[in-house]
Amino acid sequence: MAPGSRLSTPPALKPGTCRIVPLGGLGEVGRNMTVFELDGKILIVDCGVLFPEEHQPGVDLILPDFSYIEDRLDDVVGVVLTHGHEDHIGAVPYLLRLKADIPLIGSTLTLALIEAKLEEHRIRPLTLTVTEGDTEHLGPFECEFVAVNHSIPDALAVAIKTQAGTILHTGDFKMDQLPLDGRITDLRAFARLGEDGVDLFLTDSTNAEVPGFTTTEKEIGSVLEGLMARASQRVIVASFASHVHRIQQVLDAAHQHGRKVCFVGRSMVRNMGIAAKLGYLKVPEGILVDLKQVDQLPDDRVVLMCTGSQGEPMAALSRMANGDHRIQLNAGDLVILASSLIPGNETSVFRVVNGLMKLGAEVVHKGMAQVHVSGHASQGELLYCYNIVKPTHVMPVHGETRHLIANGKIAESTGVPREKVLLTEDGSVVDLMDGVARVTGQVECGFVYVDGSSIGEITDADLKDRQVLGEEGFISIISVVNRQTGTIVSGPDIHARGVAEDDSVFDEVKLKIARALEEAVQSNADHTTHQLQQVVRRVIGTWVNRKLRRRPMIVPVVLEA
């Protein structure tokens, strides 16, 4: 099936058939969530969030659409969390608000990160800790967990064995042969599963357009050390708050050059505290300082480790760039963006970069120096996986449409027949029976927006209105009419925001509005108020479009005397 094509409602699920429904992560980089159904039971793999883009003003987070399973939460045997990044665990609190006792299954670090997040939501979850090599029976699903290497420790792939066939889900992974923690992707387990037969292979597509192999993490250490060696003032490093490996390299480089490190940002402080407590982050003794102590240290002895590498407006780095953070940047400070750009965030990130440079800071990012490597498998690694696993069917996951298509072509190049490469999208329904997988339909699956305390109440139409307000402005027109005399008693009074500097620009259209209203009332006394308001809307809309070349939001109000 080509991505974007619409299918009919899927047939009723037959006994012994495993149904796979992605509710997020296919067509976007984020909100990863896949549902597996078999014999009346449901297994979920990952439950993450997507961060909003420029065309989604006011939105805090975007969730997977739970409506497909909302009335069947009692049938959910567990949520397997492949690793602790927000795009895989961030929506768990919103799922558990619907049913708090759904078991969460994951590695030690992954569960520690989600438990800390759930504590903020006052939810105490049921958890089951697993490690590579473990096998757990969750209802009709036999889950075997496999070590994979990613940009966060303790990541896992999961092999789901059912009577319908075997499914291998990679989660996010790469094949770094020199990982900082020594934990490599277990290709021997992949090969063993392949020998036994993998009927459906769900593979990470994020880097499917990138040739070759993903650079090893170890190459970054010397670059960071070199940057700190030449820095004469403070060094500010921005990264994801859960990127333990990158933060370890920053700690090591800072220690080598006699600098103290301060974690800035609530999520950074929380996550690194957890990672250090569990032994995933090795913190040199005496290197950490509190934010209150930073001002007492010489600038050339300070490293600030903060959030905001994606240009998030409320993150620490963005606030520093805007000058509204307690850390005030000075000319000569060095800012290192130790992350890659998530598609869609480019404008936000470079707005922050420009703001930092206006303050006199030097900014180094991935395009200038090797300060970040991806956590995802590139084309060479994907080729290896397909040749090792030799799956019957492939379903690319985790990526935009272009990534999914590129991943599908890689699978085809290794001998997987084109008809057995399932290119799907959020809401697609794939049925697996007797080792044969096929797309059988589509379910409704939209974006669920978190806006302040409201969840799912904001619609795409609301976002369109916000865009119009932000880009074109707002005009209100208030008029009072007397139906008996057919005259305008008061108005029209016009008030505008974001359209023109002075409301006097509308003086010439007021007469046209009054004339049109009077003609409408006199020609038909039975006109409803709504019809009269539409008369006003047409007159001023046409005038504004012709005269000002704008299409603002227009709110006409017609009252009766």
XYZ file of C-alpha atoms in Angstrom:
561
model
C 0.000 0.000 0.000
C 1.314 3.446 -0.856
C 1.460 5.852 2.107
C -1.367 8.379 1.955
C -3.893 6.095 0.250
C -7.072 5.516 2.233
C -8.445 2.067 2.965
C -11.759 0.793 4.202
C -12.645 -0.288 7.730
C -10.826 -3.557 8.516
C -12.773 -6.816 8.846
C -13.540 -8.381 12.218
C -10.431 -9.921 13.733
C -10.405 -13.695 13.344
C -9.215 -16.021 16.141
C -5.531 -16.790 15.819
C -4.813 -13.658 13.778
C -2.466 -10.987 15.186
C -3.490 -7.464 14.241
C -0.880 -4.691 14.221
C -2.066 -1.073 14.309
C 0.445 1.813 14.544
C -1.170 4.733 16.371
C 1.823 7.039 15.938
C 5.349 7.259 14.566
C 4.593 6.521 10.904
C 4.715 9.750 8.932
C 6.333 11.768 11.707
C 9.427 11.589 13.921
C 7.818 11.078 17.312
C 4.741 9.820 19.232
C 5.744 6.228 18.563
C 3.068 3.705 19.549
C 2.088 0.348 18.069
C -0.806 -1.879 19.148
C -0.770 -5.679 18.794
C -4.070 -7.588 19.152
C -4.574 -11.325 19.459
C -7.493 -13.377 20.816
C -9.071 -10.465 22.649
C -5.847 -9.241 24.284
C -3.790 -6.140 23.481
C -0.050 -5.498 23.786
C 1.326 -1.991 23.260
C 4.908 -1.213 22.252
C 5.964 2.341 23.212
C 3.762 5.326 23.949
C 5.530 8.571 23.070
C 4.884 12.216 22.295
C 5.550 14.438 19.305
C 6.672 18.018 19.793
C 4.731 20.740 17.935
C 5.959 22.568 14.848
C 5.611 26.191 13.780
C 2.146 25.622 12.252
C 0.771 24.345 15.593
C 0.847 27.502 17.747
C 0.064 27.171 21.445
C 0.327 23.367 21.460
C 2.533 21.867 24.181
C 2.601 18.217 23.084
C 0.986 15.911 20.532
C -0.181 12.476 21.678
C -1.056 9.262 19.861
C -4.786 8.819 19.298
C -5.970 6.385 21.992
C -9.553 6.211 20.678
C -8.916 2.855 18.949
C -8.268 1.133 22.296
C -9.954 3.536 24.729
C -12.964 1.301 25.401
C -10.818 -1.859 25.637
C -8.172 -0.856 28.162
C -9.116 -3.808 30.387
C -7.777 -6.049 27.603
C -4.312 -4.448 27.613
C -1.797 -6.941 29.030
C 1.063 -4.441 29.110
C 3.011 -1.590 27.557
C 6.532 -2.543 26.454
C 8.824 0.510 26.499
C 11.869 0.011 24.279
C 13.848 2.912 25.783
C 13.512 6.127 27.760
C 13.289 8.896 25.161
C 10.255 11.188 25.229
C 9.081 10.122 21.775
C 8.685 6.605 23.188
C 7.557 7.147 26.817
C 6.216 10.718 26.957
C 2.533 9.832 26.447
C 2.441 7.094 29.096
C 1.053 9.453 31.798
C -1.872 10.347 29.518
C -2.603 6.656 28.825
C -2.445 5.773 32.520
C -4.842 8.594 33.334
C -7.410 6.448 31.530
C -6.423 3.279 33.420
C -3.670 3.501 36.005
C -2.959 -0.208 36.496
C -1.779 -1.071 32.976
C 1.593 -2.834 33.506
C 4.707 -1.134 32.146
C 7.530 -3.399 30.967
C 11.029 -2.077 30.319
C 14.677 -1.945 31.356
C 15.903 -0.490 34.641
C 16.749 2.984 33.329
C 13.655 3.224 31.123
C 11.325 2.419 34.010
C 13.174 4.769 36.366
C 12.710 7.655 33.911
C 8.995 6.967 33.384
C 8.375 6.449 37.118
C 9.850 9.894 37.822
C 7.611 11.400 35.138
C 4.542 9.602 36.487
C 5.288 10.844 40.000
C 4.715 14.376 38.720
C 1.290 13.204 37.508
C 0.661 11.480 40.883
C 0.449 8.050 39.286
C 2.127 4.986 40.832
C 2.489 2.439 38.038
C 2.702 -1.329 37.980
C 6.101 -2.170 36.493
C 8.043 -5.212 35.371
C 11.799 -4.813 34.916
C 13.391 -6.839 32.117
C 16.858 -7.087 30.647
C 18.317 -8.482 27.446
C 17.829 -12.223 27.149
C 14.680 -12.235 29.296
C 11.439 -13.778 28.031
C 8.046 -12.787 29.456
C 4.607 -14.186 28.692
C 2.062 -11.364 28.456
C -1.288 -12.947 27.703
C -0.995 -14.686 24.305
C 2.240 -12.789 23.533
C 5.655 -14.303 24.302
C 8.110 -11.397 24.421
C 11.874 -11.893 24.174
C 14.032 -8.858 24.833
C 17.195 -8.138 22.844
C 19.947 -5.611 23.579
C 20.257 -2.793 21.048
C 22.552 0.194 20.991
C 21.013 3.690 20.897
C 21.791 7.188 22.171
C 20.465 6.251 25.627
C 21.545 3.263 27.726
C 19.427 0.166 28.292
C 17.546 0.232 24.952
C 15.816 -2.981 23.912
C 14.326 -4.594 20.828
C 11.452 -7.005 21.388
C 10.606 -10.238 19.584
C 6.894 -10.971 19.905
C 6.134 -14.650 19.331
C 2.508 -15.613 18.728
C 0.551 -18.458 17.171
C 0.071 -16.175 14.134
C 3.816 -15.722 13.604
C 6.916 -14.017 14.988
C 7.319 -10.228 14.949
C 10.640 -8.482 15.638
C 10.421 -4.797 16.609
C 13.811 -3.042 16.725
C 12.740 0.061 18.619
C 15.271 2.838 17.959
C 18.697 1.330 17.328
C 22.073 1.576 15.651
C 25.112 -0.697 15.444
C 27.863 1.313 17.142
C 30.770 -1.124 17.504
C 32.558 1.074 20.073
C 29.734 2.236 22.371
C 30.648 4.205 25.478
C 28.985 1.655 27.763
C 30.322 -1.393 25.877
C 26.784 -2.634 25.160
C 26.438 -3.433 21.452
C 23.387 -4.419 19.437
C 23.033 -8.201 19.850
C 23.287 -9.324 16.235
C 23.696 -12.936 17.380
C 20.195 -12.791 18.857
C 18.912 -11.178 15.648
C 20.525 -14.006 13.648
C 19.084 -16.695 15.942
C 15.610 -15.198 15.636
C 16.095 -15.038 11.873
C 17.049 -18.717 11.763
C 13.861 -19.564 13.655
C 11.894 -17.371 11.239
C 10.827 -13.721 11.539
C 7.501 -13.265 9.782
C 7.271 -9.484 10.236
C 10.227 -7.170 10.864
C 9.418 -3.656 12.170
C 12.554 -1.571 11.625
C 13.680 1.916 12.638
C 13.582 4.148 9.532
C 14.889 7.464 10.899
C 18.262 7.308 9.115
C 17.212 5.236 6.104
C 18.223 8.060 3.740
C 21.738 8.318 5.211
C 24.415 6.332 3.320
C 27.021 4.215 5.063
C 27.263 3.624 8.794
C 26.443 5.899 11.717
C 29.600 7.385 13.259
C 30.663 5.901 16.580
C 30.012 7.901 19.755
C 33.681 7.744 20.776
C 34.671 10.164 18.001
C 32.858 12.990 19.763
C 34.907 12.881 22.961
C 38.093 14.328 21.440
C 36.113 17.063 19.658
C 34.477 18.197 22.900
C 37.837 18.134 24.667
C 39.375 20.270 21.912
C 36.578 22.836 22.098
C 36.879 23.121 25.874
C 40.666 23.407 25.649
C 40.438 26.554 23.515
C 37.412 28.093 25.280
C 38.425 31.130 27.322
C 35.061 31.695 29.013
C 31.995 29.680 29.914
C 30.965 26.675 27.860
C 27.231 25.958 27.438
C 26.305 22.557 25.989
C 22.721 21.903 24.877
C 21.486 18.349 24.514
C 18.445 16.170 25.064
C 17.799 15.761 28.776
C 17.962 11.967 28.435
C 21.128 11.712 26.314
C 23.236 10.028 29.009
C 26.128 9.153 26.670
C 26.559 12.722 25.453
C 26.404 14.124 28.972
C 28.988 11.563 30.091
C 31.344 12.876 27.406
C 30.753 16.463 28.549
C 31.510 15.489 32.169
C 34.722 13.723 31.097
C 35.901 16.662 28.956
C 35.093 19.189 31.689
C 36.935 17.107 34.292
C 40.005 16.884 32.061
C 40.133 20.693 31.746
C 39.393 21.526 35.370
C 35.888 22.849 34.838
C 32.847 22.433 37.078
C 29.546 21.319 35.536
C 26.077 22.634 36.331
C 22.923 20.922 35.069
C 20.349 23.505 33.977
C 16.688 22.646 33.391
C 14.322 20.575 35.518
C 14.279 17.541 33.208
C 18.090 17.594 32.871
C 18.576 17.671 36.649
C 15.972 14.933 37.203
C 17.176 12.553 34.480
C 20.878 12.865 35.239
C 20.181 12.359 38.939
C 18.434 9.089 38.069
C 21.177 7.982 35.657
C 23.911 8.705 38.224
C 22.060 6.935 41.034
C 21.629 3.804 38.899
C 25.258 3.841 37.733
C 24.610 4.692 34.071
C 26.324 8.099 34.469
C 29.812 8.159 35.999
C 30.186 11.515 37.742
C 33.740 12.555 38.731
C 33.836 13.474 42.407
C 33.270 17.139 43.159
C 32.591 18.170 39.550
C 28.901 19.073 39.906
C 27.840 22.474 41.225
C 24.449 24.060 41.846
C 23.149 26.892 39.673
C 23.496 29.261 42.654
C 27.247 28.585 42.777
C 27.940 29.335 39.106
C 28.285 33.096 39.540
C 30.962 32.564 42.197
C 33.224 30.620 39.812
C 35.586 32.060 37.170
C 34.043 31.900 33.678
C 36.858 29.677 32.403
C 36.023 27.055 35.023
C 32.320 26.574 34.196
C 30.340 24.253 31.917
C 26.560 24.603 31.791
C 24.726 21.490 30.570
C 21.218 22.493 29.513
C 18.127 21.578 27.536
C 16.855 23.387 24.445
C 18.833 21.865 21.575
C 15.638 21.746 19.452
C 14.759 25.417 19.948
C 11.937 24.686 22.428
C 10.690 28.140 23.500
C 10.531 27.411 27.238
C 13.778 25.402 27.433
C 16.836 26.876 29.131
C 18.849 27.656 25.986
C 15.992 29.526 24.294
C 15.450 31.620 27.395
C 19.167 32.404 27.552
C 19.052 33.527 23.912
C 16.068 35.770 24.733
C 17.770 37.190 27.809
C 15.069 36.031 30.233
C 17.030 33.297 32.060
C 18.974 33.842 35.258
C 22.089 32.764 33.296
C 23.049 35.818 31.245
C 25.290 35.045 28.272
C 28.347 37.176 27.647
C 30.348 37.922 24.520
C 32.886 35.154 24.067
C 30.885 32.370 25.723
C 30.969 29.114 23.735
C 27.644 27.361 23.011
C 27.726 23.770 21.693
C 24.565 22.260 20.213
C 25.279 18.575 20.845
C 22.291 17.138 19.000
C 20.868 16.672 15.537
C 17.922 18.607 14.169
C 14.596 16.829 14.412
C 12.770 17.488 11.103
C 10.435 20.459 11.497
C 12.519 22.183 14.175
C 15.002 23.917 11.864
C 13.412 27.374 12.055
C 13.155 27.298 15.853
C 16.731 26.102 16.290
C 18.289 28.705 13.996
C 16.210 31.441 15.629
C 17.893 30.484 18.909
C 21.311 30.320 17.220
C 20.840 33.828 15.833
C 19.760 35.097 19.246
C 22.855 33.593 20.882
C 25.172 35.101 18.283
C 23.597 38.541 18.673
C 24.642 38.330 22.323
C 28.213 37.703 21.188
C 28.369 33.980 21.908
C 30.213 31.585 19.618
C 27.934 28.748 18.493
C 29.178 25.348 17.331
C 26.728 22.818 15.922
C 26.826 19.501 14.057
C 27.249 21.237 10.693
C 30.524 22.775 11.862
C 32.156 20.089 14.019
C 31.597 16.473 15.084
C 29.710 17.393 18.266
C 26.897 14.903 17.713
C 26.272 11.552 16.088
C 22.900 10.006 15.417
C 21.360 7.278 17.544
C 19.800 5.573 14.516
C 20.985 2.963 12.032
C 22.060 4.254 8.618
C 21.686 2.388 5.316
C 24.685 0.106 5.843
C 23.456 -1.062 9.237
C 19.940 -1.651 7.944
C 21.368 -3.778 5.122
C 23.237 -5.882 7.666
C 20.064 -6.373 9.709
C 17.966 -7.457 6.743
C 20.645 -9.904 5.598
C 21.025 -11.338 9.101
C 17.335 -11.606 9.969
C 16.050 -12.521 6.474
C 12.444 -11.603 7.337
C 9.446 -12.750 5.324
C 7.734 -9.356 5.563
C 9.057 -5.889 6.449
C 7.114 -2.974 7.914
C 9.271 0.188 8.197
C 8.431 2.273 11.288
C 9.648 5.405 13.076
C 10.029 8.140 10.495
C 8.483 10.495 7.997
C 7.021 9.083 4.770
C 10.305 9.609 2.908
C 12.178 7.626 5.580
C 9.700 4.742 5.449
C 9.936 4.541 1.652
C 13.759 4.648 1.739
C 13.803 1.869 4.341
C 11.444 -0.207 2.228
C 13.787 0.111 -0.756
C 16.707 -1.087 1.361
C 14.687 -4.164 2.331
C 13.874 -4.814 -1.321
C 17.558 -4.572 -2.244
C 18.293 -7.499 0.099
C 15.739 -9.717 -1.603
C 12.499 -9.009 0.247
C 9.785 -9.016 -2.468
C 8.178 -5.608 -3.036
C 4.698 -6.939 -2.226
C 6.004 -8.066 1.178
C 7.288 -4.617 2.127
C 4.334 -3.018 3.905
C 4.473 0.774 3.616
C 1.873 1.948 6.088
C 0.853 5.047 8.039
C -0.704 5.889 11.379
C -3.982 3.987 11.648
C -3.125 1.335 9.045
C -4.241 -2.170 9.986
C -1.904 -5.105 9.285
C -3.128 -8.654 9.944
C -0.646 -11.502 10.477
C -1.940 -15.077 10.183
C 0.017 -18.286 9.577
C 3.117 -16.196 8.918
C 1.472 -14.098 6.197
C 1.087 -10.331 6.762
C -1.114 -8.028 4.725
C -2.715 -4.608 5.044
C -6.451 -5.075 5.619
C -7.823 -1.633 6.361
C -7.553 1.685 8.146
C -8.853 3.049 11.446
C -9.341 6.688 12.423
C -6.119 8.009 13.898
C -5.644 11.744 14.317
C -3.420 14.066 16.313
C -4.377 14.648 19.948
C -3.148 18.042 21.120
C -2.157 18.928 24.680
C -2.723 22.642 25.226
C -2.194 23.652 28.834
C -4.605 21.567 30.878
C -6.787 20.629 27.902
C -6.178 17.284 26.192
C -7.771 16.517 22.852
C -10.077 19.540 22.872
C -8.023 21.587 20.410
C -8.824 20.722 16.788
C -7.034 21.388 13.504
C -9.648 24.086 12.855
C -8.621 25.813 16.100
C -4.988 25.718 15.011
C -5.952 27.197 11.642
C -7.724 30.040 13.455
C -4.597 30.628 15.549
C -2.473 30.760 12.417
C -4.808 33.295 10.835
C -4.756 35.395 14.000
C -0.967 35.266 14.131
C -0.307 35.883 10.446
C -3.232 38.013 9.222
C -4.692 39.743 12.263
C -8.188 40.256 13.632
C -11.039 42.674 12.819
C -14.265 43.108 14.768
C -17.171 45.190 13.452
C -20.068 46.155 15.716
C -23.268 47.629 14.266
C -26.728 48.321 15.734
C -29.730 48.288 13.329
C -33.382 49.267 13.645
C -35.501 46.862 11.592
C -38.613 49.089 11.737
C -36.896 52.087 10.160
C -34.294 50.100 8.221
C -31.500 52.343 9.477
C -28.193 52.005 11.300
C -28.589 53.283 14.850
C -24.951 52.934 15.853
C -21.717 52.052 14.118
C -20.268 50.372 12.348
C -17.450 50.528 14.900
C -14.327 48.759 13.665
C -11.522 47.510 15.894
C -8.468 45.742 14.475
C -5.382 44.030 15.857
C -2.403 43.159 13.708
C -3.957 44.531 10.515
C -3.115 48.224 10.390
C -1.361 50.704 12.648
C -4.375 52.998 12.918
C -8.085 52.123 12.856
C -8.683 55.282 10.811
C -7.642 53.304 7.731
C -11.124 51.722 7.891
C -13.005 55.036 7.651
C -13.601 54.633 3.912
C -15.192 51.184 4.284
C -17.565 52.137 7.107
C -19.954 53.873 4.687
C -19.985 50.789 2.437
C -20.827 48.536 5.397
C -23.620 50.872 6.567
C -25.099 51.101 3.063
C -24.997 47.309 2.579
C -26.633 46.700 5.959
C -29.412 49.205 5.338
C -30.130 47.731 1.890
C -30.293 44.238 3.384
C -32.704 45.267 6.173
C -34.915 47.332 3.873
C -35.095 44.652 1.171
C -36.064 41.896 3.583
C -37.113 42.566 7.156
C -36.952 38.828 7.886
C -33.184 38.610 7.473
C -31.703 36.795 10.503
C -28.955 38.364 12.547
C -26.540 35.774 11.156
C -27.429 36.757 7.574
C -26.828 40.421 8.360
C -23.473 39.552 9.909
C -22.536 37.697 6.740
C -23.334 40.832 4.713
C -20.850 42.745 6.883
C -18.275 39.980 6.570
C -18.450 39.968 2.753
C -18.158 43.753 2.417
C -15.185 44.252 4.726
C -13.512 40.987 3.673
C -13.533 42.034 0.019
C -12.302 45.525 0.879
C -9.474 44.367 3.165
C -8.314 41.800 0.634
C -8.273 44.343 -2.206
C -7.013 47.344 -0.276
C -4.644 45.815 2.298
C -3.874 42.472 0.643
C -4.741 40.660 3.880
C -7.122 37.875 4.921
C -7.662 38.506 8.625
C -10.102 36.799 10.956
C -13.343 38.823 10.756
C -15.880 38.837 13.588
C -18.996 40.878 12.674
C -21.533 41.626 15.403
C -24.979 42.982 14.471
C -27.313 44.009 17.301
C -30.933 45.143 17.118
C -32.116 48.392 18.702
